[in-house]
Amino acid sequence: MRGVFVDANESLAIIFERLQQSGDPKVRINRNPDLRPDEWPQVLDGAEIAVVDHTPLPTEIARKCTGLEHVVFLGTGARSYMNPEELAELGISVHLIKGYGDTAVAECTIALMWASARVIALMDREMRAGQWLREDGMQLTGKTLGLIGFGGIAAEVARIASGSGMRVIAWNRTPRSHAGVEFVSLEKLLADSHVVSLHLLLNDETRGFLSRERIAAMRPGVILINTARGALVDEAAMIDALKSGHIRHAGLDVFNIEPLPADHPLTELPNVTLSAHSAFRTPEASENLIAAAWEHCRRVAKG
């Protein structure tokens, strides 16, 4: 059984080569992180396993990938790049990797929260432009952090936030319990939280979850953090709330369109801190990610 890492950047390629073991299936590395979707069939060349970082795999292209049986997606958000149900109908299984970057994403969530509360990016931009801007920040000690969705990442966020003196509450679609976290209704979370952080998987049920109505139900002056998926939020409603000040500040790592266009409305708002879908990008997380990808390859090669 052959495989191809279809869109490896150099740093992931180096880790992938280093973690290969004797007896592993043959997996060729295509060092082209800018692979076009229509190039899938040529790059795979009949291989049964595809390891993919971020390149979309439309179903109509997958039909042309003769021999493809397994897609190992480097992360949990495969649904943003392909339709797993349609691929399953073609006999192609999609394998996800969970938990590899929980700490990395949690730390980025906290970083965006603090940067938003203290308006760090805005002051940095103004000072570089020759302006001595002095903004009042929000003191987070004693404030309430509301986590929408509670998995491994949210648990790490709760650990760090609790250690900094914040009250942590959470809502999850299925019942959960966690030491130091109070689970409440969604309505109470939106009304009580000074900071709201999203930690839901994106699917048909959660797309647009933070709707205009739910944004309106949030505490005035709330900080919104999203390191999950851009499509969880009604983007137009969020922009309107940022412009009105109902949302004090947003720290965003994910967007409906990626890369974010230079002329996107979010780039024009002073009360938004942006990062380029990089919350998971640390050497430690990359090691975990590629190790898990190899385990998937070994498992499917053994049947």
Coordinates of C-alpha atoms in Angstrom, one line a residue:
M1 CA 0.0 0.0 0.0
R2 CA 1.4 3.4 -1.1
G3 CA 0.8 6.8 0.3
V4 CA 1.5 10.5 -0.6
F5 CA 1.8 13.5 1.7
V6 CA 0.2 15.7 -0.9
D7 CA 0.8 19.2 0.3
A8 CA 3.7 19.2 2.8
N9 CA 5.4 22.4 3.8
E10 CA 9.1 22.1 4.6
S11 CA 8.8 22.0 8.4
L12 CA 6.2 19.2 8.3
A13 CA 8.1 17.3 5.6
I14 CA 11.2 17.2 7.8
I15 CA 9.3 15.9 10.8
F16 CA 7.4 13.4 8.6
E17 CA 10.8 12.0 7.3
R18 CA 12.3 11.9 10.8
L19 CA 9.4 10.0 12.3
Q20 CA 9.3 7.3 9.6
Q21 CA 10.2 3.9 11.0
S22 CA 11.5 0.6 9.5
G23 CA 8.6 -1.3 8.1
D24 CA 6.3 1.7 7.6
P25 CA 4.3 1.9 4.4
K26 CA 6.0 3.8 1.6
V27 CA 4.7 7.4 1.7
R28 CA 6.1 9.9 -0.8
I29 CA 6.3 13.5 0.3
N30 CA 5.1 16.1 -2.2
R31 CA 6.8 19.3 -1.0
N32 CA 4.2 21.7 -2.4
P33 CA 2.0 23.4 0.2
D34 CA 0.2 25.3 -2.6
L35 CA -1.2 22.3 -4.3
R36 CA -4.3 23.0 -6.5
P37 CA -7.3 20.8 -5.9
D38 CA -7.2 19.7 -9.6
E39 CA -3.7 18.3 -9.1
W40 CA -4.7 15.6 -6.6
P41 CA -5.0 12.8 -9.2
Q42 CA -1.6 13.5 -10.7
V43 CA 0.2 13.8 -7.4
L44 CA -1.4 10.7 -5.9
D45 CA -0.7 8.6 -9.0
G46 CA -2.8 5.7 -7.8
A47 CA -1.7 5.7 -4.2
E48 CA -4.2 4.3 -1.7
I49 CA -3.4 6.7 1.2
A50 CA -3.3 10.5 1.1
V51 CA -2.0 12.6 3.9
V52 CA -3.3 16.2 3.6
D53 CA -2.7 19.4 5.5
H54 CA -5.1 21.9 4.0
T55 CA -5.7 21.3 0.3
P56 CA -9.5 21.0 -0.6
L57 CA -10.6 17.6 -2.0
P58 CA -13.8 18.3 -3.9
T59 CA -15.9 15.1 -4.5
E60 CA -15.7 15.5 -8.2
I61 CA -11.9 15.5 -8.0
A62 CA -11.9 12.5 -5.6
R63 CA -13.7 10.5 -8.3
K64 CA -10.7 10.9 -10.5
C65 CA -8.2 9.7 -7.8
T66 CA -8.1 6.1 -8.9
G67 CA -7.1 3.8 -6.1
L68 CA -7.6 6.3 -3.2
E69 CA -9.0 4.6 -0.1
H70 CA -7.9 6.6 2.9
V71 CA -7.4 10.3 3.5
V72 CA -5.5 11.2 6.7
F73 CA -6.4 14.8 7.4
L74 CA -4.0 16.7 9.6
G75 CA -6.4 18.0 12.2
T76 CA -10.1 17.8 13.0
G77 CA -11.6 20.3 10.5
A78 CA -11.7 18.1 7.4
R79 CA -15.3 19.1 6.8
S80 CA -14.1 22.6 5.8
Y81 CA -12.0 21.0 3.0
M82 CA -14.0 18.0 1.8
N83 CA -17.3 16.2 2.3
P84 CA -16.6 13.0 4.3
E85 CA -20.0 11.5 3.7
E86 CA -19.7 11.9 -0.1
L87 CA -16.2 10.5 0.0
A88 CA -17.4 7.5 2.0
E89 CA -19.9 6.7 -0.8
L90 CA -16.8 6.5 -3.1
G91 CA -15.2 4.1 -0.7
I92 CA -12.8 6.7 0.7
S93 CA -12.4 6.9 4.5
V94 CA -11.4 10.2 6.1
H95 CA -9.3 9.9 9.3
L96 CA -9.0 12.8 11.7
I97 CA -6.4 13.7 14.3
K98 CA -7.7 15.0 17.6
G99 CA -5.9 16.4 20.6
Y100 CA -2.5 17.0 19.0
G101 CA -2.6 20.7 19.6
D102 CA -4.9 21.2 22.6
T103 CA -2.3 23.1 24.6
A104 CA -1.1 25.1 21.6
V105 CA -4.6 26.3 20.6
A106 CA -5.5 26.9 24.2
E107 CA -2.4 29.1 24.7
C108 CA -3.3 31.1 21.5
T109 CA -6.9 31.5 22.8
I110 CA -5.5 33.0 26.0
A111 CA -3.0 35.1 24.1
L112 CA -5.8 36.6 21.9
M113 CA -8.0 37.1 25.0
W114 CA -5.3 39.1 26.8
A115 CA -4.3 41.0 23.6
S116 CA -7.9 41.9 23.1
A117 CA -8.5 43.0 26.7
R118 CA -5.4 45.3 26.7
V119 CA -5.7 46.4 23.0
I120 CA -2.1 45.4 22.4
A121 CA -2.3 45.2 18.6
L122 CA -4.0 48.5 18.2
M123 CA -1.4 50.3 20.3
D124 CA 1.4 48.6 18.4
R125 CA 0.0 49.8 15.1
E126 CA -0.6 53.3 16.3
M127 CA 2.9 53.6 17.8
R128 CA 4.5 52.4 14.5
A129 CA 2.6 55.1 12.8
G130 CA 4.0 57.7 15.2
Q131 CA 0.9 58.0 17.5
W132 CA 1.2 57.7 21.3
L133 CA -2.1 55.9 21.8
R134 CA -2.9 55.1 25.5
E135 CA -6.0 53.0 25.7
D136 CA -7.8 51.8 28.9
G137 CA -7.8 48.0 28.9
M138 CA -10.1 45.5 30.6
Q139 CA -8.7 43.8 33.7
L140 CA -9.5 40.1 33.5
T141 CA -8.8 39.0 37.1
G142 CA -12.3 38.3 38.6
K143 CA -14.0 38.4 35.2
T144 CA -16.1 35.6 33.8
L145 CA -14.9 33.5 30.8
G146 CA -17.6 31.6 29.0
L147 CA -16.6 28.6 26.9
I148 CA -19.0 27.4 24.2
G149 CA -18.2 23.8 23.7
F150 CA -16.0 21.8 26.1
G151 CA -13.4 19.4 24.8
G152 CA -9.7 19.1 25.2
I153 CA -8.9 22.6 24.1
A154 CA -11.5 24.2 26.3
A155 CA -10.3 22.2 29.3
E156 CA -6.8 23.6 28.7
V157 CA -8.2 27.1 28.4
A158 CA -10.1 26.7 31.6
R159 CA -7.0 25.5 33.4
I160 CA -4.9 28.6 32.3
A161 CA -7.8 31.1 32.9
S162 CA -8.6 29.7 36.3
G163 CA -5.0 30.1 37.3
S164 CA -5.1 33.7 36.3
G165 CA -8.0 34.4 38.6
M166 CA -10.9 34.2 36.2
R167 CA -14.3 32.6 36.9
V168 CA -14.9 29.9 34.2
I169 CA -18.3 28.8 33.0
A170 CA -19.1 26.6 30.1
W171 CA -21.9 25.2 27.9
N172 CA -21.7 22.0 26.0
R173 CA -24.1 20.2 23.7
T174 CA -23.9 17.1 25.8
P175 CA -23.6 17.0 29.6
R176 CA -20.1 17.4 31.0
S177 CA -18.4 18.1 34.3
H178 CA -14.9 19.4 35.0
A179 CA -13.2 20.5 38.2
G180 CA -13.3 24.3 38.6
V181 CA -15.8 24.9 35.8
E182 CA -19.5 25.6 36.2
F183 CA -21.7 24.3 33.5
V184 CA -24.6 26.6 32.7
S185 CA -27.3 27.1 30.1
L186 CA -26.3 28.9 26.9
E187 CA -28.5 31.8 27.7
K188 CA -26.8 32.3 31.1
L189 CA -23.4 32.0 29.6
L190 CA -24.1 34.6 26.9
A191 CA -25.6 37.0 29.5
D192 CA -22.9 36.6 32.2
S193 CA -19.6 36.3 30.3
H194 CA -17.2 39.1 30.0
V195 CA -15.3 37.0 27.5
V196 CA -16.8 34.3 25.2
S197 CA -14.6 31.8 23.6
L198 CA -15.8 29.3 20.9
H199 CA -14.7 25.7 21.0
L200 CA -17.2 23.8 18.8
L201 CA -16.6 21.5 15.9
L202 CA -18.1 22.8 12.7
N203 CA -20.9 20.7 11.2
D204 CA -24.4 21.3 9.8
E205 CA -25.8 21.8 13.3
T206 CA -23.2 24.3 14.5
R207 CA -22.7 26.4 11.3
G208 CA -23.8 29.9 12.1
F209 CA -24.2 28.9 15.8
L210 CA -23.4 32.3 17.1
S211 CA -26.3 34.0 15.3
R212 CA -27.3 37.6 15.3
E213 CA -29.9 36.8 18.0
R214 CA -27.3 35.1 20.2
I215 CA -24.8 37.9 19.6
A216 CA -27.5 40.4 20.7
A217 CA -28.0 38.3 23.9
M218 CA -24.3 38.6 24.9
R219 CA -23.3 41.0 27.7
P220 CA -22.6 44.5 26.2
G221 CA -18.9 45.1 25.9
V222 CA -18.0 41.4 25.7
I223 CA -14.8 40.2 24.2
L224 CA -15.2 37.4 21.6
I225 CA -12.5 34.9 20.9
N226 CA -12.6 32.4 18.0
T227 CA -9.9 29.8 17.5
A228 CA -12.3 27.1 16.3
R229 CA -13.9 27.8 12.9
G230 CA -15.0 31.0 11.3
A231 CA -18.3 29.6 10.0
L232 CA -19.5 29.1 13.6
V233 CA -20.3 32.8 13.7
D234 CA -22.7 35.0 11.7
E235 CA -19.9 37.2 10.3
A236 CA -22.1 40.1 9.2
A237 CA -23.7 40.2 12.7
M238 CA -20.4 40.1 14.4
I239 CA -19.1 43.0 12.3
D240 CA -22.2 45.0 13.1
A241 CA -21.7 44.3 16.8
L242 CA -18.1 45.3 16.6
K243 CA -19.0 48.6 14.9
S244 CA -21.7 49.4 17.5
G245 CA -19.4 48.5 20.4
H246 CA -21.7 45.7 21.7
I247 CA -18.7 43.5 21.1
R248 CA -15.8 45.4 22.7
H249 CA -13.1 43.5 20.8
A250 CA -12.8 40.2 18.9
G251 CA -9.6 38.1 18.8
L252 CA -9.9 35.9 15.7
D253 CA -7.7 33.1 14.4
V254 CA -10.2 31.7 11.9
F255 CA -12.3 33.1 9.1
N256 CA -15.0 32.3 6.6
I257 CA -12.5 33.0 3.8
E258 CA -8.9 31.9 4.2
P259 CA -6.5 33.5 3.5
L260 CA -8.4 36.6 4.7
P261 CA -8.5 39.1 1.8
A262 CA -6.6 42.3 2.4
D263 CA -9.8 44.4 1.8
H264 CA -12.0 42.3 4.1
P265 CA -14.2 44.5 6.4
L266 CA -12.5 42.9 9.5
T267 CA -9.2 44.4 8.5
E268 CA -10.7 47.9 8.7
L269 CA -12.0 47.6 12.3
P270 CA -9.7 48.9 15.0
N271 CA -11.3 46.6 17.7
V272 CA -10.3 43.3 16.1
T273 CA -7.0 41.4 16.6
L274 CA -6.3 39.0 13.8
S275 CA -4.0 35.9 13.5
A276 CA -3.6 33.7 10.4
H277 CA -5.2 30.4 11.5
S278 CA -2.0 29.6 13.3
A279 CA -3.2 28.7 16.8
F280 CA -2.1 25.1 16.4
R281 CA 1.3 26.0 14.9
T282 CA 4.0 25.1 17.5
P283 CA 6.9 22.6 17.1
E284 CA 5.4 20.5 19.9
A285 CA 2.0 20.3 18.2
S286 CA 3.5 19.5 14.9
E287 CA 5.4 16.6 16.4
N288 CA 2.2 15.3 17.9
L289 CA 0.3 15.8 14.6
I290 CA 2.8 14.0 12.4
A291 CA 3.3 11.1 14.9
A292 CA -0.5 10.6 14.8
A293 CA -0.6 10.8 11.0
W294 CA 2.0 8.0 10.8
E295 CA 0.0 5.9 13.2
H296 CA -3.0 6.2 10.9
C297 CA -0.9 5.2 7.9
R298 CA 0.5 2.2 9.8
R299 CA -2.9 1.1 10.9
V300 CA -4.6 1.3 7.5
A301 CA -1.7 -0.4 5.8
K302 CA -2.0 -3.3 8.2
G303 CA -5.7 -3.6 7.4

